[in-house]
Amino acid sequence: MKNWKNIQLEITGRRANLLLNRKKVHNALNPRMIEEMHEALAKVAADDKVQFLVISGAGKSFCAGADINWFAEAVNKAKSDNWQEYLRMAELMKVIYQFPKITITAVHRHVLGGANGIVAACDFAVAEHSTAFAFGEIKLGIVPAIITPFLSKRMSTQNLKKLMYSGDRFGAPHAHGVGLVDFLAEDGQLEQVVNELIDGLKNSSPNALRACKQLLLKEGSGELTIENSEYTAAVLAELIHSDEGQEGLRAFLEKRKPDWKKLNVVEN
């Protein structure tokens, strides 16, 4: 386990756990915490053994969004300096969204403001039933600008209007209904649901999972369209000729489960 001042990172086998750890302020984001998250994410991205990244929060809440004291101090700084700090937060969301591993947020109690960007940027989001969400920026005279591109990947524009224009809080069942959250967990069962999700994904080919994520990222950015026939055919040909592709096809024909572990010597 590696500890920074505001976060903790633990890597065990194929799983990395990134824990937000500013418990006294409900893990509110500030520039130092954002830089620490950038550092931790770079470390995990460079670790070839890691296949899954789980982001969660210590203490009473997942994350209360951006630290209000940080934003309040903006009037004492040049606009260009504020822009640089907000850019690093926007880049953090982008790093999470484009992360080469499978990403999962596990959230509880409160997910406010910018914290929803972390949730939306991940591949999967799991929330306890009692979790409360809000895009409350409009009540502060600002808008959730940085997280909007990521929220729009998960939620319809009309649902975003309802929630952003009012700034009102909404529960985990509603977040699930509009697509912000993928799986609900009973209170106290968050880790169990996350483990079940990861165990299910371990049945999939690790290389194919990575390739599938890259295809969807390219499609989402407009880089991949129906005109890219040569590229998509090349992706399929590459995977079929790979060790995992051959193992998966043989396992199907032999009516057995593929053994990915023998091809990827890593811990569970």
Short mmCIF file of N, CA and C in Angstrom, two decimals, residues 46-163:
data_model
loop_
_atom_site.label_atom_id
_atom_site.label_comp_id
_atom_site.label_asym_id
_atom_site.label_seq_id
_atom_site.Cartn_x
_atom_site.Cartn_y
_atom_site.Cartn_z
N ALA A 46 0.73 1.98 -15.40
CA ALA A 46 2.01 1.41 -15.81
C ALA A 46 2.21 -0.01 -15.31
N ASP A 47 1.33 -0.48 -14.46
CA ASP A 47 1.45 -1.83 -13.88
C ASP A 47 0.69 -2.82 -14.77
N ASP A 48 1.43 -3.61 -15.53
CA ASP A 48 0.81 -4.54 -16.48
C ASP A 48 -0.01 -5.64 -15.80
N LYS A 49 0.25 -5.90 -14.53
CA LYS A 49 -0.47 -6.96 -13.84
C LYS A 49 -1.89 -6.54 -13.45
N VAL A 50 -2.09 -5.24 -13.31
CA VAL A 50 -3.39 -4.75 -12.84
C VAL A 50 -4.39 -4.73 -13.99
N GLN A 51 -5.56 -5.30 -13.73
CA GLN A 51 -6.63 -5.32 -14.72
C GLN A 51 -7.82 -4.47 -14.29
N PHE A 52 -8.00 -4.29 -12.98
CA PHE A 52 -9.16 -3.57 -12.46
C PHE A 52 -8.73 -2.48 -11.48
N LEU A 53 -9.37 -1.33 -11.59
CA LEU A 53 -9.15 -0.22 -10.66
C LEU A 53 -10.48 0.11 -9.99
N VAL A 54 -10.49 0.11 -8.67
CA VAL A 54 -11.69 0.45 -7.89
C VAL A 54 -11.41 1.75 -7.14
N ILE A 55 -12.26 2.75 -7.34
CA ILE A 55 -12.14 4.03 -6.66
C ILE A 55 -13.25 4.15 -5.62
N SER A 56 -12.89 4.39 -4.37
CA SER A 56 -13.88 4.52 -3.30
C SER A 56 -13.44 5.62 -2.35
N GLY A 57 -14.27 5.88 -1.35
CA GLY A 57 -13.98 6.95 -0.40
C GLY A 57 -13.97 6.47 1.03
N ALA A 58 -13.03 6.98 1.83
CA ALA A 58 -12.96 6.64 3.24
C ALA A 58 -13.92 7.51 4.04
N GLY A 59 -14.32 7.01 5.19
CA GLY A 59 -15.15 7.82 6.08
C GLY A 59 -16.62 7.82 5.73
N LYS A 60 -17.28 8.95 6.02
CA LYS A 60 -18.73 9.02 5.94
C LYS A 60 -19.28 9.20 4.54
N SER A 61 -18.46 9.62 3.58
CA SER A 61 -18.95 9.89 2.22
C SER A 61 -17.95 9.44 1.18
N PHE A 62 -18.45 9.21 -0.02
CA PHE A 62 -17.52 8.96 -1.13
C PHE A 62 -16.75 10.23 -1.44
N CYS A 63 -17.47 11.30 -1.76
CA CYS A 63 -16.80 12.56 -2.09
C CYS A 63 -17.84 13.68 -2.15
N ALA A 64 -17.52 14.80 -1.51
CA ALA A 64 -18.42 15.95 -1.48
C ALA A 64 -18.19 16.91 -2.64
N GLY A 65 -17.45 16.45 -3.67
CA GLY A 65 -17.18 17.30 -4.81
C GLY A 65 -15.98 18.18 -4.55
N ALA A 66 -15.88 19.29 -5.27
CA ALA A 66 -14.76 20.21 -5.08
C ALA A 66 -14.87 20.90 -3.72
N ASP A 67 -13.73 21.09 -3.09
CA ASP A 67 -13.68 21.76 -1.78
C ASP A 67 -14.16 23.21 -1.94
N ILE A 68 -15.20 23.56 -1.21
CA ILE A 68 -15.76 24.92 -1.31
C ILE A 68 -14.72 25.98 -0.94
N ASN A 69 -13.85 25.67 0.02
CA ASN A 69 -12.82 26.63 0.40
C ASN A 69 -11.86 26.90 -0.77
N TRP A 70 -11.57 25.85 -1.55
CA TRP A 70 -10.73 26.02 -2.73
C TRP A 70 -11.39 26.98 -3.72
N PHE A 71 -12.66 26.75 -4.01
CA PHE A 71 -13.38 27.61 -4.95
C PHE A 71 -13.53 29.04 -4.40
N ALA A 72 -13.78 29.15 -3.10
CA ALA A 72 -13.97 30.47 -2.51
C ALA A 72 -12.70 31.32 -2.60
N GLU A 73 -11.54 30.68 -2.57
CA GLU A 73 -10.27 31.40 -2.65
C GLU A 73 -9.97 31.91 -4.06
N ALA A 74 -10.79 31.52 -5.02
CA ALA A 74 -10.52 31.89 -6.42
C ALA A 74 -10.49 33.41 -6.62
N VAL A 75 -11.26 34.14 -5.84
CA VAL A 75 -11.32 35.60 -6.02
C VAL A 75 -10.00 36.27 -5.66
N ASN A 76 -9.15 35.55 -4.92
CA ASN A 76 -7.86 36.11 -4.51
C ASN A 76 -6.73 35.73 -5.47
N LYS A 77 -7.08 35.03 -6.56
CA LYS A 77 -6.07 34.58 -7.51
C LYS A 77 -6.41 35.07 -8.90
N ALA A 78 -5.43 35.08 -9.76
CA ALA A 78 -5.66 35.47 -11.15
C ALA A 78 -6.53 34.43 -11.84
N LYS A 79 -7.35 34.88 -12.76
CA LYS A 79 -8.24 33.98 -13.48
C LYS A 79 -7.44 32.88 -14.20
N SER A 80 -6.26 33.25 -14.71
CA SER A 80 -5.42 32.28 -15.42
C SER A 80 -4.93 31.19 -14.47
N ASP A 81 -4.65 31.54 -13.23
CA ASP A 81 -4.21 30.55 -12.25
C ASP A 81 -5.37 29.61 -11.89
N ASN A 82 -6.55 30.18 -11.73
CA ASN A 82 -7.72 29.34 -11.47
C ASN A 82 -7.95 28.39 -12.64
N TRP A 83 -7.82 28.90 -13.84
CA TRP A 83 -8.02 28.07 -15.04
C TRP A 83 -7.07 26.88 -15.05
N GLN A 84 -5.82 27.11 -14.67
CA GLN A 84 -4.84 26.02 -14.64
C GLN A 84 -5.24 24.94 -13.64
N GLU A 85 -5.75 25.36 -12.48
CA GLU A 85 -6.17 24.38 -11.47
C GLU A 85 -7.39 23.60 -11.93
N TYR A 86 -8.34 24.29 -12.54
CA TYR A 86 -9.55 23.60 -13.01
C TYR A 86 -9.23 22.68 -14.18
N LEU A 87 -8.24 23.07 -14.97
CA LEU A 87 -7.81 22.22 -16.08
C LEU A 87 -7.27 20.90 -15.57
N ARG A 88 -6.54 20.93 -14.46
CA ARG A 88 -6.01 19.68 -13.91
C ARG A 88 -7.14 18.77 -13.44
N MET A 89 -8.22 19.36 -12.93
CA MET A 89 -9.37 18.55 -12.54
C MET A 89 -10.04 17.95 -13.77
N ALA A 90 -10.17 18.75 -14.82
CA ALA A 90 -10.76 18.24 -16.06
C ALA A 90 -9.90 17.14 -16.66
N GLU A 91 -8.59 17.32 -16.59
CA GLU A 91 -7.68 16.29 -17.12
C GLU A 91 -7.76 15.01 -16.30
N LEU A 92 -8.01 15.15 -14.99
CA LEU A 92 -8.17 13.97 -14.14
C LEU A 92 -9.37 13.14 -14.59
N MET A 93 -10.50 13.81 -14.85
CA MET A 93 -11.69 13.09 -15.33
C MET A 93 -11.40 12.40 -16.65
N LYS A 94 -10.65 13.07 -17.51
CA LYS A 94 -10.31 12.49 -18.82
C LYS A 94 -9.41 11.27 -18.66
N VAL A 95 -8.44 11.36 -17.75
CA VAL A 95 -7.56 10.21 -17.50
C VAL A 95 -8.36 9.01 -17.02
N ILE A 96 -9.30 9.25 -16.11
CA ILE A 96 -10.13 8.15 -15.61
C ILE A 96 -10.99 7.58 -16.74
N TYR A 97 -11.58 8.44 -17.54
CA TYR A 97 -12.44 7.98 -18.64
C TYR A 97 -11.66 7.15 -19.66
N GLN A 98 -10.43 7.55 -19.95
CA GLN A 98 -9.62 6.86 -20.96
C GLN A 98 -8.68 5.83 -20.36
N PHE A 99 -8.84 5.53 -19.09
CA PHE A 99 -7.90 4.65 -18.39
C PHE A 99 -7.83 3.28 -19.05
N PRO A 100 -6.64 2.71 -19.19
CA PRO A 100 -6.50 1.45 -19.92
C PRO A 100 -7.01 0.22 -19.17
N LYS A 101 -7.28 0.35 -17.88
CA LYS A 101 -7.83 -0.76 -17.10
C LYS A 101 -9.36 -0.61 -17.00
N ILE A 102 -10.01 -1.65 -16.51
CA ILE A 102 -11.44 -1.57 -16.23
C ILE A 102 -11.61 -0.81 -14.91
N THR A 103 -12.40 0.26 -14.94
CA THR A 103 -12.55 1.13 -13.77
C THR A 103 -13.94 0.99 -13.15
N ILE A 104 -13.96 1.00 -11.82
CA ILE A 104 -15.20 0.84 -11.07
C ILE A 104 -15.20 1.86 -9.93
N THR A 105 -16.29 2.62 -9.79
CA THR A 105 -16.44 3.44 -8.59
C THR A 105 -17.39 2.74 -7.64
N ALA A 106 -17.04 2.76 -6.36
CA ALA A 106 -17.88 2.18 -5.32
C ALA A 106 -18.22 3.31 -4.36
N VAL A 107 -19.47 3.77 -4.37
CA VAL A 107 -19.81 5.00 -3.66
C VAL A 107 -20.84 4.78 -2.56
N HIS A 108 -20.76 5.66 -1.56
CA HIS A 108 -21.69 5.59 -0.44
C HIS A 108 -21.99 6.99 0.08
N ARG A 109 -23.06 7.11 0.78
CA ARG A 109 -23.53 8.30 1.52
C ARG A 109 -23.74 9.55 0.67
N HIS A 110 -22.66 10.23 0.25
CA HIS A 110 -22.81 11.45 -0.54
C HIS A 110 -21.90 11.44 -1.75
N VAL A 111 -22.48 11.79 -2.91
CA VAL A 111 -21.73 11.97 -4.15
C VAL A 111 -22.20 13.31 -4.71
N LEU A 112 -21.42 14.35 -4.47
CA LEU A 112 -21.88 15.70 -4.78
C LEU A 112 -20.98 16.37 -5.81
N GLY A 113 -21.58 17.22 -6.63
CA GLY A 113 -20.83 18.03 -7.58
C GLY A 113 -19.85 17.24 -8.41
N GLY A 114 -18.57 17.66 -8.36
CA GLY A 114 -17.54 17.06 -9.19
C GLY A 114 -17.32 15.59 -8.95
N ALA A 115 -17.72 15.08 -7.80
CA ALA A 115 -17.59 13.64 -7.53
C ALA A 115 -18.36 12.82 -8.55
N ASN A 116 -19.45 13.40 -9.07
CA ASN A 116 -20.23 12.69 -10.08
C ASN A 116 -19.45 12.51 -11.38
N GLY A 117 -18.46 13.38 -11.60
CA GLY A 117 -17.61 13.22 -12.77
C GLY A 117 -16.77 11.97 -12.68
N ILE A 118 -16.26 11.68 -11.46
CA ILE A 118 -15.49 10.45 -11.26
C ILE A 118 -16.38 9.24 -11.51
N VAL A 119 -17.59 9.29 -10.98
CA VAL A 119 -18.55 8.19 -11.17
C VAL A 119 -18.83 7.98 -12.66
N ALA A 120 -19.13 9.07 -13.36
CA ALA A 120 -19.51 8.98 -14.76
C ALA A 120 -18.35 8.55 -15.65
N ALA A 121 -17.14 8.91 -15.26
CA ALA A 121 -15.96 8.61 -16.08
C ALA A 121 -15.55 7.15 -16.00
N CYS A 122 -15.98 6.46 -14.96
CA CYS A 122 -15.60 5.06 -14.79
C CYS A 122 -16.46 4.14 -15.67
N ASP A 123 -15.93 2.95 -15.92
CA ASP A 123 -16.67 1.97 -16.72
C ASP A 123 -17.94 1.52 -16.02
N PHE A 124 -17.84 1.33 -14.70
CA PHE A 124 -18.98 0.88 -13.91
C PHE A 124 -19.06 1.66 -12.61
N ALA A 125 -20.29 1.87 -12.14
CA ALA A 125 -20.51 2.54 -10.86
C ALA A 125 -21.43 1.69 -10.00
N VAL A 126 -21.03 1.47 -8.76
CA VAL A 126 -21.83 0.73 -7.79
C VAL A 126 -22.12 1.67 -6.63
N ALA A 127 -23.37 1.73 -6.21
CA ALA A 127 -23.75 2.65 -5.12
C ALA A 127 -24.60 1.94 -4.08
N GLU A 128 -24.37 2.28 -2.81
CA GLU A 128 -25.26 1.80 -1.77
C GLU A 128 -26.63 2.47 -1.92
N HIS A 129 -27.67 1.78 -1.51
CA HIS A 129 -29.04 2.28 -1.68
C HIS A 129 -29.26 3.65 -1.05
N SER A 130 -28.58 3.91 0.06
CA SER A 130 -28.84 5.17 0.78
C SER A 130 -28.03 6.35 0.25
N THR A 131 -27.25 6.14 -0.80
CA THR A 131 -26.39 7.21 -1.31
C THR A 131 -27.22 8.36 -1.89
N ALA A 132 -26.80 9.58 -1.60
CA ALA A 132 -27.44 10.78 -2.14
C ALA A 132 -26.51 11.45 -3.15
N PHE A 133 -27.07 11.83 -4.29
CA PHE A 133 -26.34 12.48 -5.36
C PHE A 133 -26.88 13.89 -5.57
N ALA A 134 -26.05 14.78 -6.13
CA ALA A 134 -26.54 16.11 -6.49
C ALA A 134 -25.54 16.81 -7.40
N PHE A 135 -26.11 17.56 -8.35
CA PHE A 135 -25.33 18.53 -9.13
C PHE A 135 -25.74 19.90 -8.61
N GLY A 136 -25.21 20.28 -7.46
CA GLY A 136 -25.69 21.47 -6.77
C GLY A 136 -24.99 22.76 -7.14
N GLU A 137 -24.15 22.72 -8.17
CA GLU A 137 -23.36 23.91 -8.51
C GLU A 137 -24.21 25.14 -8.80
N ILE A 138 -25.38 24.94 -9.43
CA ILE A 138 -26.20 26.07 -9.85
C ILE A 138 -26.66 26.91 -8.66
N LYS A 139 -26.75 26.29 -7.49
CA LYS A 139 -27.16 27.01 -6.28
C LYS A 139 -26.01 27.86 -5.72
N LEU A 140 -24.81 27.66 -6.28
CA LEU A 140 -23.65 28.45 -5.87
C LEU A 140 -23.31 29.50 -6.92
N GLY A 141 -24.13 29.59 -7.95
CA GLY A 141 -23.88 30.55 -9.01
C GLY A 141 -22.88 30.07 -10.04
N ILE A 142 -22.60 28.77 -10.05
CA ILE A 142 -21.68 28.19 -11.04
C ILE A 142 -22.36 27.00 -11.71
N VAL A 143 -21.64 26.31 -12.56
CA VAL A 143 -22.20 25.17 -13.28
C VAL A 143 -21.23 23.99 -13.24
N PRO A 144 -21.73 22.76 -13.41
CA PRO A 144 -20.86 21.58 -13.42
C PRO A 144 -20.19 21.39 -14.78
N ALA A 145 -19.44 22.40 -15.19
CA ALA A 145 -18.88 22.42 -16.55
C ALA A 145 -17.93 21.25 -16.81
N ILE A 146 -17.01 21.03 -15.86
CA ILE A 146 -15.96 20.03 -16.08
C ILE A 146 -16.53 18.63 -16.21
N ILE A 147 -17.57 18.31 -15.47
CA ILE A 147 -18.08 16.94 -15.47
C ILE A 147 -19.16 16.69 -16.51
N THR A 148 -19.69 17.74 -17.12
CA THR A 148 -20.80 17.57 -18.07
C THR A 148 -20.47 16.63 -19.23
N PRO A 149 -19.29 16.72 -19.86
CA PRO A 149 -19.02 15.79 -20.98
C PRO A 149 -19.07 14.33 -20.56
N PHE A 150 -18.72 14.05 -19.32
CA PHE A 150 -18.71 12.66 -18.85
C PHE A 150 -20.10 12.21 -18.42
N LEU A 151 -20.84 13.12 -17.81
CA LEU A 151 -22.23 12.81 -17.46
C LEU A 151 -23.06 12.53 -18.71
N SER A 152 -22.78 13.28 -19.78
CA SER A 152 -23.57 13.13 -21.00
C SER A 152 -23.30 11.80 -21.71
N LYS A 153 -22.23 11.11 -21.32
CA LYS A 153 -21.98 9.77 -21.86
C LYS A 153 -22.89 8.74 -21.21
N ARG A 154 -23.42 9.08 -20.05
CA ARG A 154 -24.24 8.13 -19.30
C ARG A 154 -25.73 8.51 -19.25
N MET A 155 -26.03 9.80 -19.32
CA MET A 155 -27.38 10.26 -19.07
C MET A 155 -27.90 11.08 -20.24
N SER A 156 -29.21 11.07 -20.41
CA SER A 156 -29.81 11.85 -21.48
C SER A 156 -29.75 13.34 -21.15
N THR A 157 -29.80 14.18 -22.18
CA THR A 157 -29.79 15.63 -21.97
C THR A 157 -30.98 16.06 -21.13
N GLN A 158 -32.13 15.45 -21.36
CA GLN A 158 -33.33 15.84 -20.61
C GLN A 158 -33.19 15.53 -19.13
N ASN A 159 -32.62 14.38 -18.81
CA ASN A 159 -32.41 14.06 -17.39
C ASN A 159 -31.38 14.99 -16.77
N LEU A 160 -30.37 15.36 -17.53
CA LEU A 160 -29.38 16.30 -17.02
C LEU A 160 -30.01 17.67 -16.76
N LYS A 161 -30.90 18.10 -17.65
CA LYS A 161 -31.60 19.37 -17.43
C LYS A 161 -32.37 19.34 -16.10
N LYS A 162 -33.11 18.29 -15.88
CA LYS A 162 -33.92 18.19 -14.66
C LYS A 162 -33.06 18.28 -13.40
N LEU A 163 -31.90 17.64 -13.44
CA LEU A 163 -31.07 17.55 -12.24
C LEU A 163 -30.10 18.73 -12.11
#
